[in-house]
Coordinates of C-alpha atoms and ligand atoms in Angstrom, one line a residue:
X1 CA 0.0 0.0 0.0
X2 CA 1.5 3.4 -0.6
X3 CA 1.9 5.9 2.3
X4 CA -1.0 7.5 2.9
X5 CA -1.3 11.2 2.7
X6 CA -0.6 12.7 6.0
X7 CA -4.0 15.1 5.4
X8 CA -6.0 16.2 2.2
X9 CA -4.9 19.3 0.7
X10 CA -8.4 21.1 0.0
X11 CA -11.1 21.7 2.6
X12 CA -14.1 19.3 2.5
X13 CA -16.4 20.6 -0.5
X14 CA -20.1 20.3 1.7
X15 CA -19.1 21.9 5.0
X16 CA -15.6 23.3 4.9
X17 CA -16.2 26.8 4.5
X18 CA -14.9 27.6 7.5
X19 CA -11.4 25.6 7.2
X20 CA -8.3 26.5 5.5
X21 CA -7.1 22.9 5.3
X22 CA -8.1 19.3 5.0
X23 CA -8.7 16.9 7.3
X24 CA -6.2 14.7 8.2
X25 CA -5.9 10.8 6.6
X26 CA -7.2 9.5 9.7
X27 CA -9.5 11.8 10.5
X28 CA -11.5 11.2 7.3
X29 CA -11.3 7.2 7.9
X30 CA -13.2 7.5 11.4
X31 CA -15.6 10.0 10.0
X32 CA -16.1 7.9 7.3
X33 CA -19.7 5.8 6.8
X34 CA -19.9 5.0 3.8
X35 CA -18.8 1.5 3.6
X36 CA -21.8 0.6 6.1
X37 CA -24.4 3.3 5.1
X38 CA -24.0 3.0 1.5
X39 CA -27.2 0.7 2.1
X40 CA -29.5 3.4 2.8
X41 CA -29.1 4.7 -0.8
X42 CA -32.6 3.9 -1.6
X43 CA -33.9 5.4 1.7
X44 CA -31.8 8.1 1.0
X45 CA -32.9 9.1 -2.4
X46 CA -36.7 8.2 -1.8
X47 CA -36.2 11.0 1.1
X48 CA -34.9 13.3 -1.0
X49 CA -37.1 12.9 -3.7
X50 CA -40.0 13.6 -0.9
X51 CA -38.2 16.7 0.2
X52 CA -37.6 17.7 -2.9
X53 CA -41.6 17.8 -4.2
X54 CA -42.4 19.6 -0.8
X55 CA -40.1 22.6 -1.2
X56 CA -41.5 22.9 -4.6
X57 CA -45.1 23.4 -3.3
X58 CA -44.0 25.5 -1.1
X59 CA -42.2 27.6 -3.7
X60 CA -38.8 27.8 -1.4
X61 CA -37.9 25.7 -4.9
X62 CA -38.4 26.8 -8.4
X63 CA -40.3 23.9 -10.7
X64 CA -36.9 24.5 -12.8
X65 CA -34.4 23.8 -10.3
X66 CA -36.7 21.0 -8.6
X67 CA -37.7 19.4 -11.8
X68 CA -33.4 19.1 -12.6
X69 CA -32.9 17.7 -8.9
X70 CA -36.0 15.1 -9.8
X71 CA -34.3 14.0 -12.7
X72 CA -30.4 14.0 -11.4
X73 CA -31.6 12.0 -8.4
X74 CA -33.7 9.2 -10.7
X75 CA -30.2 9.0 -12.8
X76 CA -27.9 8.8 -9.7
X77 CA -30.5 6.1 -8.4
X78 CA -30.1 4.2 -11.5
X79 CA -26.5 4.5 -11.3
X80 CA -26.4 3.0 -7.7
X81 CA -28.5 0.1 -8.7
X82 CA -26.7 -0.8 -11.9
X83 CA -23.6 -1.0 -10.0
X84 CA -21.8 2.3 -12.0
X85 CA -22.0 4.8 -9.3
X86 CA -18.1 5.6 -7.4
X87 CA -18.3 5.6 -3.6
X88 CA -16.3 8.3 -2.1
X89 CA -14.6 8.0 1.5
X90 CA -13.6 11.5 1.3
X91 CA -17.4 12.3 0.9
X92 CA -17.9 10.9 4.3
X93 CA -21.6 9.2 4.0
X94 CA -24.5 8.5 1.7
X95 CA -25.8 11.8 2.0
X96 CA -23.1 13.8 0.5
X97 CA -21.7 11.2 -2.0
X98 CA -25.1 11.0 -3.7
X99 CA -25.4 15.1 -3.3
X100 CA -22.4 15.5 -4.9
X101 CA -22.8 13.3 -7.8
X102 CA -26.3 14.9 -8.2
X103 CA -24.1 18.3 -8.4
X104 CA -22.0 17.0 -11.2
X105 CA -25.0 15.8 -13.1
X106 CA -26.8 19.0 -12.8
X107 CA -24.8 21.6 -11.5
X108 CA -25.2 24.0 -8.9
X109 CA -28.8 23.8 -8.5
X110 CA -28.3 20.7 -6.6
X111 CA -27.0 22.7 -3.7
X112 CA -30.6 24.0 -3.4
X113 CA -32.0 20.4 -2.4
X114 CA -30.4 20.3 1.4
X115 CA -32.8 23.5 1.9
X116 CA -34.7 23.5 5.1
X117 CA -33.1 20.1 5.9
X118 CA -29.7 18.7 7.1
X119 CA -28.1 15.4 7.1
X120 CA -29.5 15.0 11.1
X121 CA -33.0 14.9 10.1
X122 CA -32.0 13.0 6.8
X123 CA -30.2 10.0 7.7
X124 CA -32.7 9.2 10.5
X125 CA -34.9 9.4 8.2
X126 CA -33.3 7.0 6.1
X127 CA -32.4 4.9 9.1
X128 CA -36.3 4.7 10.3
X129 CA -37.4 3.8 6.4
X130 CA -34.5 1.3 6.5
X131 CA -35.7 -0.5 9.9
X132 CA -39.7 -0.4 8.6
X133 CA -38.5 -2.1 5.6
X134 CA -36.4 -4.4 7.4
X135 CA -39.3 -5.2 9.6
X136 CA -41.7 -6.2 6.9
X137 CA -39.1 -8.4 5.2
X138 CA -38.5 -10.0 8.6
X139 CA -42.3 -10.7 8.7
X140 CA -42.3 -12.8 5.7
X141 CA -39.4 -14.8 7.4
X142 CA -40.8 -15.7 10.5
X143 CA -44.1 -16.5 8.5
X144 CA -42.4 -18.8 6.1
X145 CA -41.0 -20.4 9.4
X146 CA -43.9 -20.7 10.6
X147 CA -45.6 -22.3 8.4
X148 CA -42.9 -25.2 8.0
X149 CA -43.2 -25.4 11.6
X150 CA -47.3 -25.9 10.6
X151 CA -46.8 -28.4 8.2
X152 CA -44.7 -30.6 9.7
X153 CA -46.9 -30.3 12.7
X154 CA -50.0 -31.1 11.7
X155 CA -47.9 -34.4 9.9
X156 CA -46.8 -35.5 13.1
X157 CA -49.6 -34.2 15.1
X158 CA -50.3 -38.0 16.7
X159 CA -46.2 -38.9 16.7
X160 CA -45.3 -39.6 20.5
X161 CA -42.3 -38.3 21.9
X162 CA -40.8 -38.4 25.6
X163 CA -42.0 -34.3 27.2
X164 CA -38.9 -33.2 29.2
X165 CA -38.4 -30.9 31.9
X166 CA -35.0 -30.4 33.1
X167 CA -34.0 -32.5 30.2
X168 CA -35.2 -35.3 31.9
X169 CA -38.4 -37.4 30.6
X170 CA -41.8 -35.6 32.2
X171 CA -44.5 -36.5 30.5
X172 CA -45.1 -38.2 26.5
X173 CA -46.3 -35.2 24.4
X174 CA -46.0 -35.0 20.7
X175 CA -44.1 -33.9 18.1
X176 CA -46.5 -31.7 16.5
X177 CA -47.1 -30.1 20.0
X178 CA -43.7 -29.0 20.4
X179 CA -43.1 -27.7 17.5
X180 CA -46.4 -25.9 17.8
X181 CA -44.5 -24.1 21.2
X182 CA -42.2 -22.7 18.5
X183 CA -45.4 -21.4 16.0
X184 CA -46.6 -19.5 19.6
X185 CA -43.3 -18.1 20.4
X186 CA -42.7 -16.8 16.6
X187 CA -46.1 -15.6 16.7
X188 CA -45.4 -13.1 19.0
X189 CA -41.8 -12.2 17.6
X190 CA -43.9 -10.6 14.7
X191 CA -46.0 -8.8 17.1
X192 CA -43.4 -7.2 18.9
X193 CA -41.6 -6.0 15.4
X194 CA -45.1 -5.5 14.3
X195 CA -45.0 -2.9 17.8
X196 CA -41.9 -1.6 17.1
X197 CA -42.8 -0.6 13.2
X198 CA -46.3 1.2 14.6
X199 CA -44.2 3.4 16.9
X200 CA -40.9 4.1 14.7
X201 CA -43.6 5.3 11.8
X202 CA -43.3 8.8 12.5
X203 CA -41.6 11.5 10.4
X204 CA -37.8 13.2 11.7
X205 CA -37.5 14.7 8.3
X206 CA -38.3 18.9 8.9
X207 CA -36.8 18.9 11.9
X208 CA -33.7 20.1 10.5
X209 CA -30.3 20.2 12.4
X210 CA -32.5 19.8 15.7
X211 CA -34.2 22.9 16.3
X212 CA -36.7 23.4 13.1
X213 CA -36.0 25.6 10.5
X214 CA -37.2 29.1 9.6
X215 CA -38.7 27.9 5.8
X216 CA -42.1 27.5 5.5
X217 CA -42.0 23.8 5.0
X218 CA -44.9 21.1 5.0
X219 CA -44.0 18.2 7.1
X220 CA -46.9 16.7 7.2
X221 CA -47.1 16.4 3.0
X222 CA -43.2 14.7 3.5
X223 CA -44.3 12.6 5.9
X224 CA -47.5 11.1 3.7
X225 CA -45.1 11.0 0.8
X226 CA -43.0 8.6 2.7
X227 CA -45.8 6.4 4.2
X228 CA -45.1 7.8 7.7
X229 CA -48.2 8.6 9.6
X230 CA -47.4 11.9 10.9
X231 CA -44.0 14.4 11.8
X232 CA -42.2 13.4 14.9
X233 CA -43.5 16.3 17.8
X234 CA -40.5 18.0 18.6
X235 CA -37.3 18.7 16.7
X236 CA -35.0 17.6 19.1
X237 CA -36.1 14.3 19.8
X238 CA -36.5 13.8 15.7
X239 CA -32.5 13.8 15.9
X240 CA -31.6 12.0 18.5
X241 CA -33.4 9.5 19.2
X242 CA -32.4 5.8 18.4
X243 CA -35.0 3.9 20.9
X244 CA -36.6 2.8 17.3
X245 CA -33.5 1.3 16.5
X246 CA -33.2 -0.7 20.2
X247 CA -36.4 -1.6 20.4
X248 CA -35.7 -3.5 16.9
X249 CA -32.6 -5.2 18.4
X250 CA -34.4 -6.2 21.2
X251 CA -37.4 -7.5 19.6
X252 CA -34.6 -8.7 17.1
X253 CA -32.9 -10.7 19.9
X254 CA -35.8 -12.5 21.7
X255 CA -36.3 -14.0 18.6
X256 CA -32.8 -15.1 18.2
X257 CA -33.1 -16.6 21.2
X258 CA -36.1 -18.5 20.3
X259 CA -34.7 -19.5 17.3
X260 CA -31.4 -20.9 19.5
X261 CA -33.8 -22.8 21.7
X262 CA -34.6 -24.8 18.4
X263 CA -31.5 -24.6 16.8
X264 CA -30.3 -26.7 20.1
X265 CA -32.8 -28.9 20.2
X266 CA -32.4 -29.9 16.6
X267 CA -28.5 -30.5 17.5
X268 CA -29.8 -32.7 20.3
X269 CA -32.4 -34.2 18.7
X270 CA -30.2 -35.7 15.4
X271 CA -27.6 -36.9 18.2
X272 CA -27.3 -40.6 17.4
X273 CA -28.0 -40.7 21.1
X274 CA -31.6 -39.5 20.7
X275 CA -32.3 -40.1 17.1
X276 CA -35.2 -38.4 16.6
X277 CA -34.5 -36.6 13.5
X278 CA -32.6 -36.5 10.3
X279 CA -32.1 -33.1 8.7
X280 CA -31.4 -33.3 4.9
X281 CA -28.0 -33.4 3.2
X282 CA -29.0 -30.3 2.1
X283 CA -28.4 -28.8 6.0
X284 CA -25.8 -31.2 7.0
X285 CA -22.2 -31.1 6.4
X286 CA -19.3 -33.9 6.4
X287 CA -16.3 -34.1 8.5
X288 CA -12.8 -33.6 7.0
X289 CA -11.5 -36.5 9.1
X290 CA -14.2 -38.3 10.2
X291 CA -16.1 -40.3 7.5
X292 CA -19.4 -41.3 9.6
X293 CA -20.3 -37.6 10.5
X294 CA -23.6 -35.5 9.6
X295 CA -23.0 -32.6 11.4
X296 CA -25.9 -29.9 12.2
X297 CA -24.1 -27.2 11.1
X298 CA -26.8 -24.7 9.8
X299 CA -28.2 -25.6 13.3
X300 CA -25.0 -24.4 15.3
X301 CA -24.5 -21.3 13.4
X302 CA -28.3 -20.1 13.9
X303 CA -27.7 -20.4 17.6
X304 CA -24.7 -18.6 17.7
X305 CA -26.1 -16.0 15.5
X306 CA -27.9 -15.1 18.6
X307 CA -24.7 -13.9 20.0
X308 CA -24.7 -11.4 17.4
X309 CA -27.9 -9.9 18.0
X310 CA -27.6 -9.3 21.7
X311 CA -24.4 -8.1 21.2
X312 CA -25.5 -5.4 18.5
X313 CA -28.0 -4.9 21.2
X314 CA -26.2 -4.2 24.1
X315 CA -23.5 -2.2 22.0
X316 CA -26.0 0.2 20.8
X317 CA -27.7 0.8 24.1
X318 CA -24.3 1.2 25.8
X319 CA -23.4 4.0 22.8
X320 CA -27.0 5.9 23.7
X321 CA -26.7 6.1 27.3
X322 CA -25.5 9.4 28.6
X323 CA -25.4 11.1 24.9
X324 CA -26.6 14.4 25.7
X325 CA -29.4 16.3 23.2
X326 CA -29.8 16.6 20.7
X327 CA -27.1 14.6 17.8
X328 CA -23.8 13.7 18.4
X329 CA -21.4 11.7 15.8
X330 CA -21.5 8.9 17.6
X331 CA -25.3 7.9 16.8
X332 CA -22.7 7.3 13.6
X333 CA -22.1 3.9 14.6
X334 CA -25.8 2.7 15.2
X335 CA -26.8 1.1 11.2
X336 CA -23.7 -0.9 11.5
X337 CA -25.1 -2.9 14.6
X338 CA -28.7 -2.8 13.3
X339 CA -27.7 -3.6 9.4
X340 CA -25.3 -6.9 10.9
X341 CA -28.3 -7.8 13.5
X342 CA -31.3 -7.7 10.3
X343 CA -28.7 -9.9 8.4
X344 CA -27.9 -12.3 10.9
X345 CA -32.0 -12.6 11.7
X346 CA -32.4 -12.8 8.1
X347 CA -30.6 -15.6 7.2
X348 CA -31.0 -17.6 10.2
X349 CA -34.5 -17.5 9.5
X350 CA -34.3 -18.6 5.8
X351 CA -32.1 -21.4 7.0
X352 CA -34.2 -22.9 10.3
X353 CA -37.3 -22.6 7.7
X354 CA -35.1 -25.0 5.2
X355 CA -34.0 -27.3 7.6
X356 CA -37.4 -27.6 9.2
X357 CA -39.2 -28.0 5.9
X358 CA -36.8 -30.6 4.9
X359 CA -36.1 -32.8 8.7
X360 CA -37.7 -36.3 8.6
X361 CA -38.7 -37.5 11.7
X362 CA -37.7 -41.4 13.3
X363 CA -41.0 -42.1 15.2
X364 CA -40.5 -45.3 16.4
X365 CA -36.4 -44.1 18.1
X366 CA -39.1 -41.0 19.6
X367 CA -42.2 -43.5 20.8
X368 CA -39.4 -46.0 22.3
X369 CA -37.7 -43.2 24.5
X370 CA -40.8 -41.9 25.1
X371 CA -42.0 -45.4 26.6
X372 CA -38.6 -45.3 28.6
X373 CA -38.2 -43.0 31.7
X374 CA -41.6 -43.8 33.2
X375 CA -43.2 -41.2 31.8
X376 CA -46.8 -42.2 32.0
X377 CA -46.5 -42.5 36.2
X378 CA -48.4 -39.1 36.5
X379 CA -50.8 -40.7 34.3
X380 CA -51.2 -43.5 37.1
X381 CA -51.3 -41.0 39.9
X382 CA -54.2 -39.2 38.0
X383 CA -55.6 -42.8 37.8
X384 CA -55.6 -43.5 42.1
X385 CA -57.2 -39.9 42.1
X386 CA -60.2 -40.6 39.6
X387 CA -60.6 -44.7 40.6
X388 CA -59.9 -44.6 43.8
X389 CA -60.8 -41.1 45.3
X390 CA -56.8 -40.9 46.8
X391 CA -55.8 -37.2 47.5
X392 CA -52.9 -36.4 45.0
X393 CA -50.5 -35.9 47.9
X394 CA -50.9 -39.5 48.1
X395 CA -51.5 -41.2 44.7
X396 CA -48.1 -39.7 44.0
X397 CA -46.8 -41.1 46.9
X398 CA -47.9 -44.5 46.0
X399 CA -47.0 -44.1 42.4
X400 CA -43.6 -43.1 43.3
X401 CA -43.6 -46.6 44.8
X402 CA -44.5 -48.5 42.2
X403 CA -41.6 -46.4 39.9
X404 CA -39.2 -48.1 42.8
X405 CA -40.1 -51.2 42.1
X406 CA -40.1 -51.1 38.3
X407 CA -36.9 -49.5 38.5
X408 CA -35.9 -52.4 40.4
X409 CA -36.9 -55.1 38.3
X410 CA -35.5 -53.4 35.2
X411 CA -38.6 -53.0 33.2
X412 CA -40.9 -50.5 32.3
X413 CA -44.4 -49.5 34.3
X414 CA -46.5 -51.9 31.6
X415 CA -44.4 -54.6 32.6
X416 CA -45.3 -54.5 36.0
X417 CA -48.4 -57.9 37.0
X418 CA -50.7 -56.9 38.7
X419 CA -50.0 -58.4 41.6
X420 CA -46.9 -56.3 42.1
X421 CA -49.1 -53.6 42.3
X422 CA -51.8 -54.5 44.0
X423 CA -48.9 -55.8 47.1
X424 CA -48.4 -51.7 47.2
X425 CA -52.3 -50.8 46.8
X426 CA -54.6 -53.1 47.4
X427 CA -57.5 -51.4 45.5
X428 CA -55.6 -51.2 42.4
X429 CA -57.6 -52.9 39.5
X430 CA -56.9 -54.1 35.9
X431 CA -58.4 -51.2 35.1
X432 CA -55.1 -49.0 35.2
X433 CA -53.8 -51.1 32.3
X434 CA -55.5 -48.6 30.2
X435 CA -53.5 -45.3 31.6
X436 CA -49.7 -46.8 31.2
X437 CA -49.6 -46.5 27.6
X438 CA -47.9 -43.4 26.1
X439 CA -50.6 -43.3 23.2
X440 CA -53.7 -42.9 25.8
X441 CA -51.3 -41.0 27.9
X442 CA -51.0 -38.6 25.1
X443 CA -54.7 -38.8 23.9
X444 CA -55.7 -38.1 28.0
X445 CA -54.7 -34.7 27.4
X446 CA -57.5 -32.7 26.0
X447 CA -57.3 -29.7 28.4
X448 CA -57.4 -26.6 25.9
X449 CA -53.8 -26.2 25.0
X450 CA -52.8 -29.9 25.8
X451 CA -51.0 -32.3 23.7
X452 CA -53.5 -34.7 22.6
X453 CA -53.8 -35.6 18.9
X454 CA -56.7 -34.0 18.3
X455 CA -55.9 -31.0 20.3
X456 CA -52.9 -30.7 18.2
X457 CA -54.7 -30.6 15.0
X458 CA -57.0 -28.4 15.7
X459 CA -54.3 -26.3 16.7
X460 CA -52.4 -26.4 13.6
X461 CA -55.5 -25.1 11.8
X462 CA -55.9 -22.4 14.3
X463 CA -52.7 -21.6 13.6
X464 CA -52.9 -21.3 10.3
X465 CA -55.9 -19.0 10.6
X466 CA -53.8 -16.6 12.9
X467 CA -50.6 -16.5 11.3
X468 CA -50.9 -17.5 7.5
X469 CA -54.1 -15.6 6.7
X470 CA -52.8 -13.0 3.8
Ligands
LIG501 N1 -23.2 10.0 8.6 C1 -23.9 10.6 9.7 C2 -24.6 9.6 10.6 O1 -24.8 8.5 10.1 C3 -25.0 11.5 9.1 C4 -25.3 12.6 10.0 C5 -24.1 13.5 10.2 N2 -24.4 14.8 10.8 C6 -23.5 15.6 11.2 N3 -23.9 16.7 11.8 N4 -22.3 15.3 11.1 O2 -25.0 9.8 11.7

């Protein structure tokens, strides 16, 4: 690399009026954006355009001048988009490369367009356009996830597999149950972006540097123009608040960490160990070394994606707190966390939804552990409770009993003659030969929200209504 330039020799062309020399090499490389914000170019220019229409109505702009800007901006858009368009790091940001290409297109009257407005109102006007649009793509995702979930759901709505808590067998549920959890969980992701897009939709642009400006502008026409539903209130807070931004990272995060809950239980779950599922060799990779392995890779990387979300979380709240009103350069650094927390959403989204979509399930490895781990004794302390009138204190008592001794003769509770149990309580009948297996166990639950079958598809349809309804 050749030595760089110790500083520029001509004062920056937007804003160095005041200077007699250039900014130093390293002084333009940490002022510089435009490597990250180069992304809000369509944001930028659809701003612009909106700007641009207003100050014409309101005649601070001749029809000339704005008709030239109209046209320059549509070219430097196209140039952008076809990949022809120079980024500058001397021009700092977004803002003032596309400005000054529009200047060379159409000469000076493109210094009339950053009338009545400055880049503090602009870019986070840009940056709340950016986040909306990142939201509704984000929608999709977690829609297209969900339904995959759905599907695959209501396929395995009957498919028994051991319930855990604390990872050890509770209670037989099925498949399409849990995965169901996940629909829930994803469900409400989208309603808090959903939140978070109703209360960043308001207008900054107008509010100028921070304090308003003195041109009789209409903010409420650039507002409309860019789908906003009304002007931010007050100047001050237009430009300097980010709390849109955090409250997408945050809403961002909670559903990276749902998404690592399943990401984990997928790794688990195509163990050889447990052996519930096979992902497709399409979401599996091979070992360099070791010929035998499928490894879940698509799975571990969505869960440590997570990391990257809460830490683009935490790093932007940490860079807001104590910045006094109204902008300050650091509020710089804030679409680099956002853009790399979208994108990390993004694509783990696009790759659970694959991997779901595509997992085949082993029912018979999940009904065998299921059967293991006596996970139908809650089913025979409900039984002592209905048969027998025994307060539950009790019937779990006893229960916990008969457990022991199945444990002790190595078998499982359907194993057990009845005369083993019937040594522990007498009034035991044949009847309980009905609760012990994990299929009734599993149909037993009907309680609104439960794991039975037909629970479970009557979920899946409810769900569908709820989340996959255009
Ligand atoms: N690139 C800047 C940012 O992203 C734009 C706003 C700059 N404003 C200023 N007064 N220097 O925050």
């Amino acid at each position: 690399m050749p030595p760089r330039p110790r500083k520029s020799k001509t004062a920056n062309a937007m804003w160095g009026g005041r200077f007699a020399a250039g900014p130093a090499a390293v002084m333009q490389q940490i002022n510089a954006s435009i490597d990250v914000d180069k992304r809000l170019y369509a944001q930028d220019i659809r701003g612009s355009l909106a700007h641009c229409e207003m100050l014409i109505r309101r005649k601070i702009l001749s029809a000339k001048d704005g008709a030239a800007i109209r046209r320059g901006l549509r070219r430097v858009l196209a140039e952008i988009e076809s990949g022809k368009f120079r980024f500058q790091t001397a021009l700092e940001d977004i803002h003032m490369n596309v400005e000054a290409r529009l200047a060379e297109l159409i000469g000076p009257a493109a210094g009339r367009l950053h009338t009545a407005r400055s880049r503090n109102d602009q870019v986070a006007t840009d940056f709340r356009l950016w986040v909306r649009d990142a939201i509704d793509g984000l929608d999709q995702r977690l829609r297209n996830l969900q339904r995959a979930l759905i599907d695959k759901a209501e396929r395995h709505a009957g498919s028994v597999m051991p319930g855990f808590t604390h990872l050890q067998p509770a209670q037989p549920v099925t498949f399409g149950h849990h995965l169901l959890a996940y629909v829930e969980m994803l469900g409400r992701d989208r309603g808090r972006l959903a939140d978070c897009r109703r209360r960043l939709n308001e207008s900054p642009l107008g509010a100028a540097a921070l304090a308003g400006t003195s041109f009789p502008i209409d903010r409420v026409m650039t507002a409309k123009a860019l789908g906003f539903d009304r002007p931010m209130a007050n100047s001050l807070d237009a430009v300097s608040s980010r709390d849109f931004a955090l409250e997408f990272l945050s809403a961002a995060s909670v559903a990276g960490i749902h998404l690592s809950r399943l990401a984990d239980e997928l790794v688990l779950w195509t163990t050889p160990q447990f052996g519930f599922v096979r992902l497709s060799d399409a979401y599996t990779t091979g070992s360099s070394i070791m010929p035998q392995k499928r490894n879940p890779d698509a799975a571990e990387l969505v869960r440590a994606k997570t990391g990257r979300l809460l830490g683009s979380l935490v790093g932007l709240s940490v860079m807001m707190k104590g910045l006094p009103l109204a902008y300050s350069k650091d509020m710089q650094e804030d679409k680099e966390r956002v853009f790399a927390a979208a994108d990390a959403l993004d694509l783990s989204l696009a790759a659970m939804a694959g991997m779901i979509a595509d997992l085949t399930v082993d029912t018979d490895a999940m009904r065998r552990a299921a059967t293991g781990g006596f996970s139908t004794a809650t089913d025979i302390a409900d039984w002592l409770v209905r048969a027998l009138g025994l307060p539950f204190r009790e019937a779990h008592h006893v229960t916990g009993r008969i457990v022991r001794l199945a444990e002790e003769r190595g078998g499982t509770l359907e194993d057990l003659p009845l005369a083993a149990l019937q040594a522990i309580e007498p009034r035991i009948t044949r009847a309980v030969a009905g609760v012990l297996g994990v299929e009734r166990s599993v149909a037993s639950r009907t309680s609104y929200g439960g794991t039975a079958p037909a629970n479970v598809r009557k979920a899946a349809r409810e769900a569908r209504r709820r989340y996959l309804r255009a």
